[in-house]
CSV table of C-alpha atoms in Angstrom, one decimal:
chain,number,residue,atom,x,y,z
C,1,MET,CA,-135.3,-46.9,1.5
C,2,ASN,CA,-134.6,-44.5,-1.5
C,3,LEU,CA,-132.0,-41.7,-0.7
C,4,SER,CA,-130.6,-41.5,-4.2
C,5,ALA,CA,-131.1,-37.6,-3.6
C,6,LEU,CA,-128.8,-37.3,-0.6
C,7,ALA,CA,-124.9,-36.6,-1.7
C,8,GLY,CA,-122.6,-38.6,-0.3
C,9,ASN,CA,-123.3,-40.3,3.4
C,10,ALA,CA,-122.3,-44.2,2.4
C,11,PRO,CA,-122.6,-45.4,5.8
C,12,LEU,CA,-125.2,-43.0,7.0
C,13,LYS,CA,-127.7,-44.6,3.8
C,14,GLN,CA,-126.3,-48.1,4.7
C,15,GLN,CA,-127.4,-47.4,7.9
C,16,LEU,CA,-130.8,-46.1,7.5
C,17,GLU,CA,-131.4,-48.5,4.6
C,18,GLN,CA,-130.4,-51.8,6.9
C,19,GLN,CA,-132.7,-50.6,9.5
C,20,THR,CA,-135.8,-49.8,7.5
C,21,ALA,CA,-135.7,-53.5,6.3
C,22,ARG,CA,-135.6,-54.8,9.5
C,23,ARG,CA,-138.0,-53.1,11.2
C,24,GLY,CA,-139.0,-49.7,9.2
C,25,LEU,CA,-139.0,-46.6,10.3
C,26,SER,CA,-138.4,-45.0,13.9
C,27,HIS,CA,-140.4,-42.6,15.3
C,28,ALA,CA,-137.5,-40.2,16.5
C,29,TYR,CA,-134.4,-39.3,14.9
C,30,ILE,CA,-131.5,-36.4,15.6
C,31,LEU,CA,-130.1,-35.2,12.0
C,32,CYS,CA,-126.6,-33.8,13.4
C,33,GLY,CA,-124.3,-32.4,10.9
C,34,PRO,CA,-122.7,-28.7,10.2
C,35,ALA,CA,-124.8,-26.2,8.4
C,36,GLY,CA,-124.7,-27.3,5.0
C,37,SER,CA,-124.0,-30.7,5.8
C,38,GLY,CA,-127.7,-31.8,4.2
C,39,LYS,CA,-130.1,-32.1,7.2
C,40,HIS,CA,-133.2,-30.2,5.2
C,41,VAL,CA,-132.4,-32.4,2.0
C,42,LEU,CA,-132.5,-36.0,4.4
C,43,SER,CA,-135.1,-34.7,6.6
C,44,GLY,CA,-137.0,-33.7,3.3
C,45,LEU,CA,-136.8,-37.4,2.3
C,46,LEU,CA,-137.4,-39.4,5.8
C,47,SER,CA,-140.9,-36.8,6.3
C,48,ALA,CA,-142.0,-38.1,2.7
C,49,ALA,CA,-141.0,-41.7,3.4
C,50,LEU,CA,-143.0,-41.1,6.7
C,51,VAL,CA,-146.5,-40.3,4.8
C,52,CYS,CA,-145.3,-42.1,1.6
C,53,SER,CA,-148.4,-44.0,1.0
C,54,ALA,CA,-147.1,-46.6,-1.8
C,55,GLY,CA,-146.5,-49.1,0.5
C,56,THR,CA,-143.0,-50.4,-0.9
C,57,GLU,CA,-139.4,-50.7,0.6
C,58,ASN,CA,-137.9,-48.0,-1.7
C,59,ALA,CA,-139.9,-45.2,0.1
C,60,PRO,CA,-140.1,-42.2,-0.8
C,61,CYS,CA,-141.2,-43.3,-3.9
C,62,GLY,CA,-141.6,-40.1,-5.2
C,63,ARG,CA,-145.0,-40.5,-7.5
C,64,CYS,CA,-147.8,-41.4,-4.5
C,65,SER,CA,-149.7,-38.1,-3.4
C,66,GLY,CA,-148.4,-38.5,-0.1
C,67,CYS,CA,-144.8,-37.9,-1.5
C,68,LYS,CA,-146.3,-35.3,-3.9
C,69,LYS,CA,-147.2,-33.2,-1.3
C,70,ALA,CA,-144.3,-33.9,1.4
C,71,PHE,CA,-142.2,-32.1,-1.5
C,72,GLY,CA,-144.6,-29.9,-2.3
C,73,GLY,CA,-144.4,-28.7,1.7
C,74,ILE,CA,-148.1,-28.7,1.6
C,75,HIS,CA,-148.5,-32.4,3.1
C,76,PRO,CA,-151.0,-31.7,6.4
C,77,ASP,CA,-149.6,-34.3,8.1
C,78,ILE,CA,-145.8,-32.9,8.2
C,79,ILE,CA,-145.5,-30.2,10.4
C,80,PRO,CA,-142.7,-27.7,11.2
C,81,VAL,CA,-141.8,-26.6,14.7
C,82,TRP,CA,-139.9,-23.9,14.1
C,83,ASP,CA,-140.8,-20.5,13.0
C,84,GLY,CA,-137.7,-19.8,11.8
C,85,GLU,CA,-137.2,-16.6,13.9
C,86,ARG,CA,-137.7,-17.6,18.1
C,87,ASP,CA,-135.8,-20.3,19.4
C,88,ILE,CA,-138.1,-23.7,20.2
C,89,ASN,CA,-139.7,-22.6,23.8
C,90,VAL,CA,-141.7,-24.9,26.4
C,91,SER,CA,-145.1,-23.0,25.2
C,92,GLN,CA,-144.7,-24.7,21.5
C,93,VAL,CA,-143.3,-27.8,22.7
C,94,ARG,CA,-146.6,-27.8,25.2
C,95,ALA,CA,-148.8,-27.0,21.7
C,96,LEU,CA,-146.9,-29.8,19.9
C,97,ARG,CA,-147.6,-31.8,22.6
C,98,ALA,CA,-151.2,-31.3,22.6
C,99,ASP,CA,-151.7,-31.9,18.5
C,100,ALA,CA,-150.0,-35.2,18.5
C,101,TYR,CA,-152.6,-36.7,20.0
C,102,ILE,CA,-154.8,-35.4,17.4
C,103,ARG,CA,-154.7,-38.4,14.5
C,104,PRO,CA,-152.9,-37.7,11.2
C,105,ASN,CA,-155.1,-36.0,8.8
C,106,GLU,CA,-154.2,-38.0,5.6
C,107,ALA,CA,-151.2,-40.4,6.3
C,108,ALA,CA,-150.4,-43.3,8.6
C,109,ARG,CA,-147.9,-41.1,10.5
C,110,LYS,CA,-147.7,-37.6,11.4
C,111,VAL,CA,-144.2,-36.0,11.3
C,112,TYR,CA,-142.9,-33.4,13.4
C,113,VAL,CA,-139.9,-31.4,12.2
C,114,LEU,CA,-138.0,-29.4,14.6
C,115,GLU,CA,-135.1,-27.4,13.3
C,116,GLN,CA,-132.5,-25.2,15.1
C,117,ALA,CA,-132.9,-28.1,17.9
C,118,GLN,CA,-129.8,-26.9,19.9
C,119,ASN,CA,-131.6,-23.7,20.9
C,120,MET,CA,-134.1,-25.5,22.9
C,121,ASN,CA,-133.6,-24.6,26.1
C,122,GLU,CA,-133.9,-27.8,28.9
C,123,SER,CA,-137.4,-27.1,30.0
C,124,ALA,CA,-138.6,-27.5,26.5
C,125,GLN,CA,-136.7,-30.3,26.2
C,126,ASN,CA,-138.0,-32.0,29.0
C,127,ALA,CA,-141.6,-31.3,27.9
C,128,LEU,CA,-141.0,-33.7,25.3
C,129,LEU,CA,-139.5,-36.6,27.5
C,130,LYS,CA,-142.4,-38.5,28.1
C,131,LEU,CA,-144.6,-37.8,24.5
C,132,LEU,CA,-140.8,-39.6,22.9
C,133,GLU,CA,-141.2,-42.5,25.3
C,134,GLU,CA,-144.6,-42.7,25.7
C,135,GLY,CA,-146.3,-41.3,22.6
C,136,PRO,CA,-149.1,-41.9,20.0
C,137,ALA,CA,-147.4,-44.9,17.6
C,138,TYR,CA,-148.4,-42.7,14.7
C,139,ALA,CA,-145.9,-39.7,15.9
C,140,ALA,CA,-142.3,-38.6,14.2
C,141,PHE,CA,-140.1,-36.7,15.2
C,142,LEU,CA,-137.1,-35.2,13.8
C,143,PHE,CA,-134.6,-33.1,15.4
C,144,LEU,CA,-132.1,-30.4,13.2
C,145,THR,CA,-129.0,-29.5,14.7
C,146,ASP,CA,-125.6,-28.2,14.3
C,147,ASN,CA,-124.6,-29.2,17.7
C,148,ILE,CA,-126.0,-32.8,19.7
C,149,ALA,CA,-124.2,-31.9,22.8
C,150,ALA,CA,-126.9,-28.7,23.4
C,151,LEU,CA,-129.5,-32.0,23.2
C,152,LEU,CA,-130.3,-33.8,26.9
C,153,PRO,CA,-128.9,-37.4,27.0
C,154,THR,CA,-132.2,-37.7,28.2
C,155,VAL,CA,-133.5,-36.5,24.4
C,156,ARG,CA,-130.7,-38.4,22.7
C,157,SER,CA,-130.9,-41.6,24.5
C,158,ARG,CA,-134.7,-41.5,23.2
C,159,CYS,CA,-133.7,-40.8,19.5
C,160,GLU,CA,-131.5,-42.5,16.5
C,161,THR,CA,-128.9,-40.3,15.2
C,162,LEU,CA,-127.8,-39.7,11.9
C,163,ASN,CA,-124.3,-38.2,11.8
C,164,LEU,CA,-123.7,-36.1,7.8
C,165,SER,CA,-120.5,-35.8,6.8
C,166,PRO,CA,-119.1,-33.4,4.3
C,167,VAL,CA,-118.9,-35.2,0.9
C,168,SER,CA,-115.7,-35.5,-0.8
C,169,LEU,CA,-114.8,-32.9,-3.8
C,170,GLU,CA,-115.5,-35.2,-6.4
C,171,GLU,CA,-118.9,-36.1,-5.1
C,172,ALA,CA,-119.7,-32.0,-4.5
C,173,GLN,CA,-118.3,-31.5,-8.2
C,174,ASP,CA,-121.0,-34.2,-9.5
C,175,TYR,CA,-123.5,-33.0,-7.8
C,176,LEU,CA,-123.2,-29.5,-8.6
C,177,LEU,CA,-122.2,-29.9,-12.5
C,178,ALA,CA,-125.6,-32.0,-12.2
C,179,ARG,CA,-127.4,-29.3,-10.3
C,180,TYR,CA,-126.3,-26.4,-12.4
C,181,PRO,CA,-126.0,-27.4,-16.1
C,182,ASP,CA,-126.1,-23.5,-17.4
C,183,ARG,CA,-123.8,-22.4,-15.2
C,184,GLU,CA,-120.2,-21.4,-16.1
C,185,ARG,CA,-118.3,-24.7,-15.5
C,186,ARG,CA,-115.3,-22.6,-13.4
C,187,ASP,CA,-117.8,-21.3,-11.1
C,188,VAL,CA,-119.2,-24.6,-10.0
C,189,LEU,CA,-116.2,-26.3,-9.9
C,190,GLU,CA,-114.7,-23.3,-7.4
C,191,ALA,CA,-118.1,-23.3,-5.6
C,192,ALA,CA,-117.2,-27.2,-5.2
C,193,ARG,CA,-114.1,-26.6,-3.6
C,194,ARG,CA,-114.7,-23.7,-1.6
C,195,CYS,CA,-117.8,-25.2,0.2
C,196,GLU,CA,-115.2,-27.9,2.0
C,197,GLY,CA,-117.4,-30.7,1.5
C,198,LEU,CA,-120.8,-29.1,2.6
C,199,LEU,CA,-122.6,-28.6,-0.7
C,200,GLY,CA,-125.9,-26.5,1.0
C,201,ARG,CA,-122.5,-23.6,1.2
C,202,ALA,CA,-122.4,-24.3,-2.5
C,203,VAL,CA,-125.4,-23.8,-3.6
C,204,ASP,CA,-125.6,-20.6,-1.7
C,205,GLU,CA,-123.0,-19.0,-3.4
C,206,LEU,CA,-124.2,-20.4,-6.7
C,207,GLU,CA,-128.2,-19.4,-6.1
C,208,HIS,CA,-127.5,-16.0,-4.0
C,209,ALA,CA,-124.3,-14.7,-5.7
C,210,GLY,CA,-124.3,-10.7,-5.5
C,211,SER,CA,-127.3,-10.7,-3.0
C,212,GLY,CA,-127.0,-11.0,0.5
C,213,GLU,CA,-124.2,-13.7,1.0
C,214,GLU,CA,-122.0,-11.7,-0.2
C,215,LEU,CA,-122.2,-9.1,2.9
C,216,GLU,CA,-120.8,-12.0,4.7
C,217,ARG,CA,-117.8,-12.1,2.3
C,218,ARG,CA,-117.2,-8.5,1.9
C,219,THR,CA,-117.3,-8.3,5.7
C,220,ALA,CA,-115.0,-11.5,5.9
C,221,LEU,CA,-112.7,-9.8,3.7
C,222,ALA,CA,-113.0,-6.2,5.5
C,223,LEU,CA,-111.6,-7.9,8.7
C,224,MET,CA,-109.1,-9.9,7.7
C,225,ASP,CA,-107.6,-6.9,5.7
C,226,ALA,CA,-107.6,-5.3,9.2
C,227,LEU,CA,-106.2,-8.3,10.8
C,228,ALA,CA,-103.1,-8.2,8.2
C,229,ARG,CA,-102.3,-4.4,7.8
C,230,GLY,CA,-102.7,-4.7,11.7
C,231,ASP,CA,-105.1,-1.8,12.2
C,232,GLU,CA,-106.5,-2.4,15.8
C,233,LEU,CA,-109.1,0.7,15.0
C,234,ALA,CA,-110.6,-0.9,12.2
C,235,LEU,CA,-110.8,-4.3,13.6
C,236,ALA,CA,-112.8,-2.9,16.7
C,237,GLU,CA,-114.8,-0.8,14.6
C,238,GLY,CA,-116.3,-3.8,12.1
C,239,CYS,CA,-116.8,-5.9,15.1
C,240,ILE,CA,-118.7,-3.3,17.0
C,241,ALA,CA,-120.9,-3.0,13.8
C,242,LEU,CA,-121.8,-6.8,14.1
C,243,GLU,CA,-123.0,-5.9,17.3
C,244,ASN,CA,-124.6,-2.8,16.9
C,245,ASP,CA,-127.2,-4.1,13.6
C,246,LYS,CA,-128.3,-7.3,15.6
C,247,LYS,CA,-131.1,-7.2,13.1
C,248,THR,CA,-128.5,-8.0,10.2
C,249,TRP,CA,-126.5,-9.8,12.1
C,250,ASP,CA,-128.5,-13.0,13.5
C,251,ARG,CA,-126.8,-15.8,14.7
C,252,ASP,CA,-127.4,-17.6,11.3
C,253,ARG,CA,-125.2,-15.2,9.8
C,254,LEU,CA,-122.6,-14.6,12.0
C,255,SER,CA,-122.3,-18.9,11.5
C,256,VAL,CA,-121.9,-18.1,8.1
C,257,LEU,CA,-119.1,-14.9,8.6
C,258,MET,CA,-116.8,-16.8,11.1
C,259,GLU,CA,-117.0,-19.9,7.6
C,260,GLU,CA,-116.0,-17.1,5.5
C,261,CYS,CA,-113.3,-16.4,7.6
C,262,VAL,CA,-112.4,-19.9,8.4
C,263,LEU,CA,-112.3,-20.1,4.4
C,264,LEU,CA,-109.8,-17.3,3.6
C,265,CYS,CA,-107.2,-18.2,6.4
C,266,ARG,CA,-107.2,-22.0,5.1
C,267,ASP,CA,-106.7,-19.8,1.0
C,268,ALA,CA,-103.7,-18.1,3.2
C,269,LEU,CA,-102.1,-21.0,4.5
C,270,LEU,CA,-102.1,-22.6,1.0
C,271,ALA,CA,-101.0,-19.5,-0.5
C,272,GLY,CA,-97.9,-19.5,1.9
C,273,ALA,CA,-97.3,-23.1,1.2
C,274,GLY,CA,-97.3,-22.3,-3.2
C,275,ALA,CA,-100.1,-24.0,-3.4
C,276,GLU,CA,-102.7,-21.6,-4.6
C,277,GLU,CA,-106.3,-22.4,-5.7
C,278,GLU,CA,-108.1,-18.9,-4.8
C,279,ALA,CA,-109.5,-17.9,-8.1
C,280,ASP,CA,-111.4,-14.7,-7.0
C,281,PRO,CA,-108.3,-12.0,-7.1
C,282,GLN,CA,-109.4,-10.2,-4.5
C,283,ARG,CA,-109.5,-13.1,-1.7
C,284,ARG,CA,-106.5,-14.3,-3.4
C,285,GLU,CA,-104.6,-10.8,-2.7
C,286,GLU,CA,-105.7,-11.0,0.7
C,287,ALA,CA,-105.1,-14.6,0.8
C,288,GLY,CA,-101.1,-13.3,0.4
C,289,GLN,CA,-101.5,-10.8,2.5
C,290,LEU,CA,-102.4,-12.7,5.6
C,291,SER,CA,-99.9,-15.4,4.5
C,292,ARG,CA,-97.4,-12.7,4.6
C,293,VAL,CA,-98.2,-11.0,7.9
C,294,LEU,CA,-99.1,-14.6,9.7
C,295,SER,CA,-97.3,-17.4,10.9
C,296,PRO,CA,-99.1,-20.8,9.9
C,297,ARG,CA,-99.6,-21.4,13.2
C,298,ALA,CA,-100.9,-18.1,13.7
C,299,LEU,CA,-103.3,-19.1,10.9
C,300,MET,CA,-104.3,-22.2,12.7
C,301,GLU,CA,-105.1,-20.5,15.9
C,302,ALA,CA,-107.2,-18.1,13.5
C,303,ILE,CA,-108.9,-20.6,11.9
C,304,ALA,CA,-109.6,-22.0,15.3
C,305,LEU,CA,-111.1,-19.3,16.8
C,306,PHE,CA,-113.5,-18.5,13.9
C,307,GLN,CA,-114.5,-22.6,14.3
C,308,ARG,CA,-115.2,-22.0,18.0
C,309,LEU,CA,-117.4,-18.4,17.4
C,310,ARG,CA,-119.3,-20.3,14.4
C,311,THR,CA,-120.3,-23.3,16.9
C,312,ALA,CA,-120.8,-20.5,19.8
C,313,CYS,CA,-123.3,-18.9,17.4
C,314,GLY,CA,-125.5,-22.2,17.9
C,315,PHE,CA,-126.0,-21.7,22.0
C,316,TYR,CA,-127.3,-18.6,23.4
C,317,VAL,CA,-124.8,-16.3,23.0
C,318,GLY,CA,-125.7,-12.7,22.3
C,319,GLY,CA,-124.0,-10.9,19.9
C,320,GLY,CA,-122.6,-8.5,21.8
C,321,HIS,CA,-120.4,-11.3,23.0
C,322,LEU,CA,-119.4,-12.7,20.1
C,323,ALA,CA,-118.5,-9.6,18.8
C,324,GLY,CA,-116.5,-8.8,21.6
C,325,TRP,CA,-114.4,-12.5,21.3
C,326,LEU,CA,-114.3,-12.2,18.0
C,327,CYS,CA,-112.5,-8.7,18.8
C,328,ALA,CA,-109.8,-9.9,21.4
C,329,GLY,CA,-109.3,-13.3,19.8
C,330,LEU,CA,-108.0,-11.4,16.6
C,331,ALA,CA,-105.8,-8.4,18.5
C,332,ALA,CA,-104.6,-11.3,20.1
C,333,LEU,CA,-103.7,-13.0,16.7
C,334,ARG,CA,-102.0,-10.1,15.7
C,335,SER,CA,-99.5,-9.4,18.2
C,336,LYS,CA,-98.0,-12.8,17.6
């Protein structure tokens, strides 16, 4: 199987290559990994391979009509189930179930891509079980999730799990330098360092610099600055703003904010140890300030707090609960 477009993840590639050489592609996969780990890249490769018409072991070939349509996002037999806004509900699953018994338009397989699968409620997941176990042979399902534990054991047992892992710093640098040959080398290497092996984060940073992605960075800097100064009012106001502006601060954006806070705390730990790496002067100043007022233990607890909140963003947790949890957690940290 041709997985060269997916950076790193050698064990996963070997797993897929061995399985496909032995018995071909499965009918259902769970693609699991943190945001930016390559789930969408792998989903695109698997989708294309499932509709590839070249009939070679090196699918997706990238040359046949099926592959070209798949990579162009216009293949009629690759069906995205998630609309990008609402969580996948039982009504959508019932519609999927009915559609699955209609034969493919062009390819030998029909592929259903379910993003944010961890947000399917129990009824929606249960509605899929019979289809996963006894559905038509041509139907294939790709579940993309940041948190496999949110999927029912009965769903997990009917799928093969593909765990994506962060890439090494060297792999990140090689990938990004090849993808962005015209960008400043310093900016590309800095994005590789900051992404912590999750290439999607680096790509977002390089492609959306100066746009919406800056909001998360500015907000993270403001929150951590209030934390460093011990300004409880500013902390409370910042957290309340996250709750009040629900249109801007959806769960995906809150997750990115938590990632930014994790990076700032990590930089503060490095600054405290005299191993400063941050090139951005504002972030470097904030990291230094944090390292002076928070102990390494408090910074580690802060990282754990932000990571728990980032995980919670993948569940049915309201913005108000997340904001309250964040405010209480930061206030407790400042008191240490």
